């Protein structure tokens, strides 16, 4: 089955009792047992729910993985991964990272005795310096947020395997339409389904996908023991969103390319960060591992003035100023004061998150309207 067919059919078949084409919302917490311990596959909805199960199977199929698990949010999925570790264990993580992931690692899990090293991963020549006998896991986000750096997953997987580590890739920005980390050697793929996968800015949810039965069993044990599971209605909504993932992503990529091209020629713009640009520092790696370059575009302004950046994001009309990304509608954000406010200024500036940086989640509206919107907002700068 090819990708576009999988988005619509994988894991799903018409309901055998009623013939309903769409997966029903099994709004139930429990299931009948014919005799103690005898049931038809489901016993309690924290452990398993039929609507969630269909979604989990669908997502696993999209990533070409064997096992899928859904969680109440992307962060709940990340939380489950780090719970594979024990006090004393060490993690090497991308430094240009989703702000909430950074907060979870440093403000929650460091208290439980897990040590995190945050490093740039576009150049992997120094990663060996951080690997010791306590190192257990590598956490990578690519493209990174918000700088859209690209990390070579295949090369990272080689290093990870050599040292017997678990490589986890946050694939939220790319989605399996663009990039399939398991095929490139990752052990676990993580998603915030809240973003492109759900695609309509109406649900918060997360997922993990893997191929190893051993890892899947551990993750399932954590999912069931800790209980951060999504409800059936939300699972239904994400399943519905995924049915158009391939055509939405195609349009996100096209619009992203046109917006990047517009910005790069604009006199008020300093730098444009989009992996499809030939001038992007990791463009060759992006070309190798990605099928399309996505709809996330970041840029900063000449003069690097905070007030200028505020003026731009406050005056767009289709690019709504809001957290989040990946929906059909265009959004804009100011990472330094929004998504990345939890990261200290000197830390964030090291990775390029300067005061004038603006991050766009380019939606699937008509491109002429989107360009006109940005053009008129940028024209307010003197
Ligand atoms: C949003 C996001 C998360 C966290 O997911 P939630 O669903 O908000 O909990 C993690 N990683 C990336 C790259 C994200 O964009």
Short mmCIF file of C-alpha atoms and ligand atoms in Angstrom, two decimals:
data_model
loop_
_atom_site.label_atom_id
_atom_site.label_comp_id
_atom_site.label_asym_id
_atom_site.label_seq_id
_atom_site.Cartn_x
_atom_site.Cartn_y
_atom_site.Cartn_z
CA UNK A 1 0.00 0.00 0.00
CA UNK A 2 1.36 3.43 -0.91
CA UNK A 3 1.43 6.40 1.44
CA UNK A 4 -1.73 8.24 0.33
CA UNK A 5 -3.73 5.01 0.44
CA UNK A 6 -2.37 4.21 3.89
CA UNK A 7 -3.48 7.57 5.31
CA UNK A 8 -7.06 6.61 4.41
CA UNK A 9 -7.10 2.84 4.86
CA UNK A 10 -4.28 1.56 7.09
CA UNK A 11 -5.59 0.00 10.30
CA UNK A 12 -9.18 0.67 9.26
CA UNK A 13 -12.03 -1.42 7.96
CA UNK A 14 -15.80 -0.89 7.95
CA UNK A 15 -17.38 -1.65 11.31
CA UNK A 16 -18.38 -5.37 11.17
CA UNK A 17 -21.59 -4.92 13.17
CA UNK A 18 -23.12 -1.90 11.40
CA UNK A 19 -21.13 -1.46 8.20
CA UNK A 20 -20.16 2.09 9.21
CA UNK A 21 -17.33 3.21 6.92
CA UNK A 22 -15.76 5.55 9.48
CA UNK A 23 -14.21 4.14 12.65
CA UNK A 24 -16.79 4.58 15.43
CA UNK A 25 -15.99 6.67 18.51
CA UNK A 26 -15.96 3.93 21.13
CA UNK A 27 -16.92 6.19 24.02
CA UNK A 28 -16.61 3.53 26.68
CA UNK A 29 -14.33 2.93 29.63
CA UNK A 30 -14.94 -0.80 29.94
CA UNK A 31 -15.92 -3.98 28.01
CA UNK A 32 -18.00 -7.07 28.74
CA UNK A 33 -16.24 -10.27 29.80
CA UNK A 34 -18.01 -13.56 29.10
CA UNK A 35 -16.17 -15.21 31.96
CA UNK A 36 -13.53 -13.66 34.28
CA UNK A 37 -10.54 -12.68 32.13
CA UNK A 38 -12.34 -13.68 28.88
CA UNK A 39 -12.87 -10.67 26.62
CA UNK A 40 -12.71 -9.77 22.96
CA UNK A 41 -9.41 -7.89 23.08
CA UNK A 42 -10.33 -4.90 25.21
CA UNK A 43 -10.82 -4.78 28.98
CA UNK A 44 -10.38 -1.18 30.11
CA UNK A 45 -9.87 1.97 28.03
CA UNK A 46 -6.63 3.13 29.68
CA UNK A 47 -5.10 -0.16 28.55
CA UNK A 48 -6.76 -0.15 25.13
CA UNK A 49 -9.67 1.40 23.27
CA UNK A 50 -10.79 0.36 19.77
CA UNK A 51 -10.80 3.91 18.31
CA UNK A 52 -7.35 4.60 19.74
CA UNK A 53 -6.12 1.21 18.51
CA UNK A 54 -7.12 1.99 14.92
CA UNK A 55 -5.25 5.30 15.14
CA UNK A 56 -2.19 3.60 16.65
CA UNK A 57 -2.13 1.04 13.84
CA UNK A 58 -2.61 3.74 11.22
CA UNK A 59 0.26 5.87 12.51
CA UNK A 60 2.56 2.85 12.78
CA UNK A 61 1.81 2.04 9.13
CA UNK A 62 2.55 5.60 8.00
CA UNK A 63 6.01 5.48 9.63
CA UNK A 64 6.60 1.96 8.24
CA UNK A 65 6.85 0.79 11.83
CA UNK A 66 5.40 -2.24 13.61
CA UNK A 67 4.09 -0.68 16.81
CA UNK A 68 2.27 2.59 17.47
CA UNK A 69 1.24 4.08 20.81
CA UNK A 70 -0.78 7.24 21.38
CA UNK A 71 -0.59 9.59 24.35
CA UNK A 72 -2.58 12.51 25.71
CA UNK A 73 -0.06 15.01 24.25
CA UNK A 74 3.29 15.11 22.51
CA UNK A 75 4.92 15.83 25.85
CA UNK A 76 3.21 12.83 27.44
CA UNK A 77 4.79 10.72 24.68
CA UNK A 78 8.24 12.22 25.40
CA UNK A 79 7.67 11.65 29.12
CA UNK A 80 7.04 7.95 28.40
CA UNK A 81 10.31 7.67 26.43
CA UNK A 82 12.42 9.19 29.22
CA UNK A 83 10.76 6.80 31.70
CA UNK A 84 12.64 4.01 29.90
CA UNK A 85 15.69 5.39 31.78
CA UNK A 86 16.93 5.17 35.36
CA UNK A 87 18.70 7.64 37.69
CA UNK A 88 22.33 8.02 36.59
CA UNK A 89 21.51 7.50 32.91
CA UNK A 90 22.55 10.19 30.43
CA UNK A 91 20.88 11.59 27.33
CA UNK A 92 22.43 13.51 24.46
CA UNK A 93 19.92 15.89 22.94
CA UNK A 94 19.70 18.41 20.12
CA UNK A 95 20.26 21.91 21.53
CA UNK A 96 17.83 23.63 19.13
CA UNK A 97 14.82 21.96 20.67
CA UNK A 98 11.08 22.40 21.18
CA UNK A 99 10.84 24.57 24.33
CA UNK A 100 8.47 22.21 26.14
CA UNK A 101 10.82 19.27 25.58
CA UNK A 102 13.70 21.30 27.03
CA UNK A 103 11.55 22.20 30.05
CA UNK A 104 10.51 18.56 30.61
CA UNK A 105 14.13 17.37 30.43
CA UNK A 106 15.68 20.08 32.61
CA UNK A 107 12.93 20.98 35.09
CA UNK A 108 11.37 17.56 35.64
CA UNK A 109 13.71 14.70 34.71
CA UNK A 110 16.95 16.27 35.98
CA UNK A 111 15.29 16.11 39.43
CA UNK A 112 15.03 12.36 38.99
CA UNK A 113 18.76 11.99 38.42
CA UNK A 114 18.84 11.85 34.61
CA UNK A 115 21.55 13.94 32.99
CA UNK A 116 21.07 15.77 29.68
CA UNK A 117 23.74 17.11 27.34
CA UNK A 118 22.44 19.62 24.78
CA UNK A 119 24.59 19.82 21.68
CA UNK A 120 24.42 21.03 18.10
CA UNK A 121 23.98 17.99 15.86
CA UNK A 122 24.42 19.36 12.36
CA UNK A 123 28.05 18.50 12.71
CA UNK A 124 28.42 15.17 14.49
CA UNK A 125 32.20 15.19 14.80
CA UNK A 126 32.17 16.04 18.51
CA UNK A 127 29.30 13.84 19.71
CA UNK A 128 31.73 11.11 20.85
CA UNK A 129 33.02 13.49 23.55
CA UNK A 130 29.63 13.24 25.27
CA UNK A 131 29.24 9.47 25.13
CA UNK A 132 30.25 7.52 28.22
CA UNK A 133 29.19 4.31 29.95
CA UNK A 134 26.06 6.02 31.37
CA UNK A 135 24.82 7.27 28.01
CA UNK A 136 21.60 5.49 27.04
CA UNK A 137 19.67 7.62 24.62
CA UNK A 138 20.04 10.21 21.86
CA UNK A 139 17.20 12.67 21.35
CA UNK A 140 17.07 14.40 17.97
CA UNK A 141 14.61 16.82 16.45
CA UNK A 142 14.92 17.42 12.70
CA UNK A 143 14.09 19.84 11.22
CA UNK A 144 14.82 21.66 14.46
CA UNK A 145 12.52 24.19 16.03
CA UNK A 146 12.63 27.08 15.24
CA UNK A 147 15.90 27.27 13.27
CA UNK A 148 15.02 24.50 10.79
CA UNK A 149 18.47 22.95 11.03
CA UNK A 150 18.74 19.47 9.57
CA UNK A 151 20.40 16.58 11.35
CA UNK A 152 21.68 13.60 9.37
CA UNK A 153 19.55 10.80 10.85
CA UNK A 154 21.42 8.01 9.09
CA UNK A 155 24.78 9.20 10.40
CA UNK A 156 23.38 9.68 13.90
CA UNK A 157 21.91 6.15 13.77
CA UNK A 158 25.33 4.73 12.90
CA UNK A 159 26.86 6.42 15.96
CA UNK A 160 23.94 5.36 18.14
CA UNK A 161 24.19 1.71 17.07
CA UNK A 162 27.96 1.64 17.57
CA UNK A 163 27.47 2.61 21.22
CA UNK A 164 24.32 0.56 21.73
CA UNK A 165 22.12 3.59 22.43
CA UNK A 166 18.46 4.23 21.69
CA UNK A 167 17.96 6.87 19.01
CA UNK A 168 14.70 8.82 19.23
CA UNK A 169 13.65 11.25 16.49
CA UNK A 170 10.93 13.87 17.02
CA UNK A 171 9.35 13.82 13.56
CA UNK A 172 6.67 16.43 14.29
CA UNK A 173 7.91 19.06 11.81
CA UNK A 174 8.43 16.67 8.91
CA UNK A 175 5.67 14.05 9.32
CA UNK A 176 6.11 10.61 7.68
CA UNK A 177 5.02 12.15 4.36
CA UNK A 178 8.37 13.94 4.25
CA UNK A 179 10.67 11.79 6.36
CA UNK A 180 10.68 8.28 7.83
CA UNK A 181 13.27 8.09 10.63
CA UNK A 182 12.81 4.35 11.32
CA UNK A 183 13.97 3.61 7.76
CA UNK A 184 17.01 5.78 8.38
CA UNK A 185 17.94 3.77 11.49
CA UNK A 186 16.12 5.47 14.39
CA UNK A 187 14.73 3.22 17.15
CA UNK A 188 11.73 5.33 18.16
CA UNK A 189 9.83 8.05 16.29
CA UNK A 190 7.93 10.60 18.33
CA UNK A 191 5.11 12.89 17.15
CA UNK A 192 3.12 15.74 18.49
CA UNK A 193 -0.05 14.75 16.61
CA UNK A 194 -1.35 18.17 17.63
CA UNK A 195 0.50 19.63 14.64
CA UNK A 196 0.55 18.40 11.01
CA UNK A 197 -0.76 14.90 11.68
CA UNK A 198 -4.03 16.11 13.22
CA UNK A 199 -3.68 19.13 10.98
CA UNK A 200 -6.73 21.15 12.01
CA UNK A 201 -5.65 22.75 15.31
CA UNK A 202 -8.45 21.03 17.21
CA UNK A 203 -6.72 18.29 19.24
CA UNK A 204 -3.68 17.88 21.52
CA UNK A 205 -2.13 14.40 21.22
CA UNK A 206 1.18 12.55 20.90
CA UNK A 207 2.50 9.27 19.54
CA UNK A 208 5.47 6.91 19.55
CA UNK A 209 6.30 4.40 16.83
CA UNK A 210 8.97 1.68 16.91
CA UNK A 211 9.94 -1.63 15.32
CA UNK A 212 11.47 -3.45 18.28
CA UNK A 213 9.08 -5.66 20.19
CA UNK A 214 11.18 -5.22 23.32
CA UNK A 215 10.96 -1.41 23.22
CA UNK A 216 7.25 -1.56 22.32
CA UNK A 217 6.50 -3.76 25.33
CA UNK A 218 8.31 -1.39 27.67
CA UNK A 219 6.55 1.62 26.20
CA UNK A 220 3.18 -0.09 26.40
CA UNK A 221 3.86 -0.94 30.04
CA UNK A 222 4.63 2.75 30.73
CA UNK A 223 1.59 3.92 28.72
CA UNK A 224 -0.71 1.65 30.71
CA UNK A 225 0.98 2.22 34.09
CA UNK A 226 1.19 6.02 33.88
CA UNK A 227 -2.09 6.43 32.03
CA UNK A 228 -1.50 9.50 29.85
CA UNK A 229 -3.78 8.19 27.10
CA UNK A 230 -5.98 10.14 24.65
CA UNK A 231 -9.74 9.74 24.59
CA UNK A 232 -11.74 8.12 21.77
CA UNK A 233 -13.22 11.36 20.40
CA UNK A 234 -9.78 12.91 20.03
CA UNK A 235 -8.48 9.69 18.45
CA UNK A 236 -11.33 9.89 15.92
CA UNK A 237 -10.49 13.50 15.07
CA UNK A 238 -6.82 12.71 14.45
CA UNK A 239 -7.77 9.70 12.30
CA UNK A 240 -9.97 12.00 10.23
CA UNK A 241 -7.22 14.61 9.96
CA UNK A 242 -4.67 12.06 8.77
CA UNK A 243 -6.87 11.08 5.80
CA UNK A 244 -5.73 14.28 4.04
CA UNK A 245 -2.15 14.35 5.38
CA UNK A 246 -0.54 13.69 2.00
CA UNK A 247 -2.41 16.40 0.12
CA UNK A 248 -2.10 18.90 2.95
CA UNK A 249 1.66 18.31 3.16
CA UNK A 250 2.07 18.71 -0.57
CA UNK A 251 0.45 22.14 -0.37
CA UNK A 252 2.35 23.11 2.82
CA UNK A 253 5.59 22.32 0.95
CA UNK A 254 4.57 24.35 -2.13
CA UNK A 255 3.46 27.35 -0.07
CA UNK A 256 6.56 27.09 2.15
CA UNK A 257 8.78 27.27 -0.92
CA UNK A 258 7.03 30.38 -2.25
CA UNK A 259 7.09 32.16 1.11
CA UNK A 260 10.81 31.38 1.55
CA UNK A 261 11.46 32.71 -1.95
CA UNK A 262 9.52 35.90 -1.22
CA UNK A 263 11.29 36.54 2.10
CA UNK A 264 14.80 35.91 0.81
CA UNK A 265 14.41 38.80 -1.63
CA UNK A 266 12.82 41.20 0.85
CA UNK A 267 14.95 44.24 1.82
CA UNK A 268 13.88 44.18 5.51
CA UNK A 269 14.76 40.50 5.97
CA UNK A 270 18.20 39.39 7.17
CA UNK A 271 18.19 35.58 7.13
CA UNK A 272 15.66 33.00 5.92
CA UNK A 273 15.68 29.48 7.33
CA UNK A 274 13.98 26.85 5.19
CA UNK A 275 15.72 23.55 4.36
CA UNK A 276 14.71 23.68 0.69
CA UNK A 277 16.80 26.79 0.01
CA UNK A 278 20.11 26.08 -1.74
CA UNK A 279 21.68 28.57 0.68
CA UNK A 280 20.49 26.52 3.71
CA UNK A 281 23.57 25.17 5.47
CA UNK A 282 22.26 21.59 5.60
CA UNK A 283 20.44 21.61 2.25
CA UNK A 284 22.31 18.55 0.98
CA UNK A 285 21.38 16.44 3.99
CA UNK A 286 17.78 17.67 3.69
CA UNK A 287 17.70 16.61 0.04
CA UNK A 288 19.03 13.18 0.96
CA UNK A 289 16.62 12.33 3.77
CA UNK A 290 13.49 14.40 3.09
CA UNK A 291 10.82 14.11 0.43
CA UNK A 292 9.84 17.80 0.37
CA UNK A 293 10.90 20.54 2.77
CA UNK A 294 7.74 21.40 4.70
CA UNK A 295 5.79 24.48 5.57
CA UNK A 296 7.84 25.82 8.48
CA UNK A 297 9.83 28.93 7.59
CA UNK A 298 11.77 31.13 10.03
CA UNK A 299 13.38 34.49 9.34
CA UNK A 300 14.97 37.38 11.18
CA UNK A 301 15.08 41.08 10.45
CA UNK A 302 17.78 43.56 9.47
CA UNK A 303 18.83 45.42 12.63
CA UNK A 304 17.58 42.57 14.85
CA UNK A 305 15.10 44.79 16.66
CA UNK A 306 12.54 43.21 19.03
CA UNK A 307 9.98 45.97 18.40
CA UNK A 308 10.18 45.44 14.63
CA UNK A 309 9.50 41.74 15.05
CA UNK A 310 6.51 42.50 17.28
CA UNK A 311 5.15 44.94 14.71
CA UNK A 312 5.34 42.34 11.95
CA UNK A 313 3.58 39.56 13.89
CA UNK A 314 0.93 41.90 15.33
CA UNK A 315 -0.10 43.23 11.91
CA UNK A 316 -0.55 40.16 9.74
CA UNK A 317 -4.17 39.18 9.11
CA UNK A 318 -3.99 35.64 7.75
CA UNK A 319 -0.87 34.65 9.68
CA UNK A 320 -2.48 34.55 13.12
CA UNK A 321 -0.18 35.20 16.06
CA UNK A 322 -0.43 32.00 18.10
CA UNK A 323 1.53 29.12 19.56
CA UNK A 324 1.49 25.81 17.70
CA UNK A 325 1.90 24.93 14.03
CA UNK A 326 0.93 22.46 11.37
CA UNK A 327 -2.74 23.35 10.95
CA UNK A 328 -4.42 24.20 7.65
CA UNK A 329 -4.39 27.87 8.67
CA UNK A 330 -1.23 29.98 8.67
CA UNK A 331 0.23 30.98 12.02
CA UNK A 332 3.13 33.16 13.04
CA UNK A 333 5.07 33.19 16.25
CA UNK A 334 7.83 35.01 18.03
CA UNK A 335 9.95 32.21 19.53
CA UNK A 336 12.02 34.38 21.89
CA UNK A 337 8.94 35.48 23.82
CA UNK A 338 6.58 32.58 23.10
CA UNK A 339 7.61 28.98 22.44
CA UNK A 340 11.22 29.47 23.57
CA UNK A 341 10.68 31.84 26.51
CA UNK A 342 11.60 28.97 28.88
CA UNK A 343 15.12 28.83 27.39
CA UNK A 344 17.54 31.42 28.87
CA UNK A 345 18.41 34.30 26.46
CA UNK A 346 22.11 33.47 26.20
CA UNK A 347 21.28 29.80 25.52
CA UNK A 348 18.69 30.57 22.85
CA UNK A 349 20.87 33.18 21.11
CA UNK A 350 23.66 30.61 20.74
CA UNK A 351 21.33 28.60 18.52
CA UNK A 352 20.09 31.60 16.50
CA UNK A 353 16.85 32.36 18.35
CA UNK A 354 17.51 36.10 18.34
CA UNK A 355 15.03 38.83 19.35
CA UNK A 356 13.84 39.50 15.79
CA UNK A 357 13.35 35.87 14.79
CA UNK A 358 9.86 35.11 13.46
CA UNK A 359 8.59 31.59 12.85
CA UNK A 360 5.90 30.94 10.27
CA UNK A 361 3.72 27.89 9.99
CA UNK A 362 2.65 28.35 6.40
CA UNK A 363 -0.88 27.03 5.92
CA UNK A 364 -2.68 25.81 2.82
CA UNK A 365 -4.49 29.05 1.91
CA UNK A 366 -3.97 30.66 -1.51
CA UNK A 367 -0.36 31.74 -1.76
CA UNK A 368 -1.14 35.16 -3.28
CA UNK A 369 -3.07 36.13 -0.13
CA UNK A 370 -0.31 34.89 2.16
CA UNK A 371 2.43 36.80 0.34
CA UNK A 372 0.35 39.97 0.22
CA UNK A 373 -0.27 39.62 3.96
CA UNK A 374 3.43 39.37 4.83
CA UNK A 375 4.33 42.08 2.35
CA UNK A 376 1.94 44.59 3.87
CA UNK A 377 3.03 43.79 7.42
CA UNK A 378 6.76 44.08 6.55
CA UNK A 379 6.08 47.38 4.78
CA UNK A 380 5.24 48.92 8.17
CA UNK A 381 8.93 48.76 9.12
CA UNK A 382 10.82 52.02 8.52
C1 LIG B 1 4.34 20.74 19.91
C2 LIG B 1 5.58 19.97 19.89
C3 LIG B 1 5.88 19.07 20.92
C4 LIG B 1 4.97 18.85 22.11
O1 LIG B 1 3.73 18.34 21.75
P1 LIG B 1 2.35 18.68 22.51
O2 LIG B 1 1.36 17.93 21.72
O3 LIG B 1 2.18 20.16 22.49
O4 LIG B 1 2.51 18.18 23.92
C5 LIG B 1 7.07 18.35 20.82
N1 LIG B 1 7.93 18.53 19.79
C6 LIG B 1 7.66 19.41 18.79
C7 LIG B 1 8.66 19.55 17.68
C8 LIG B 1 6.51 20.16 18.81
O5 LIG B 1 6.27 21.03 17.83
#
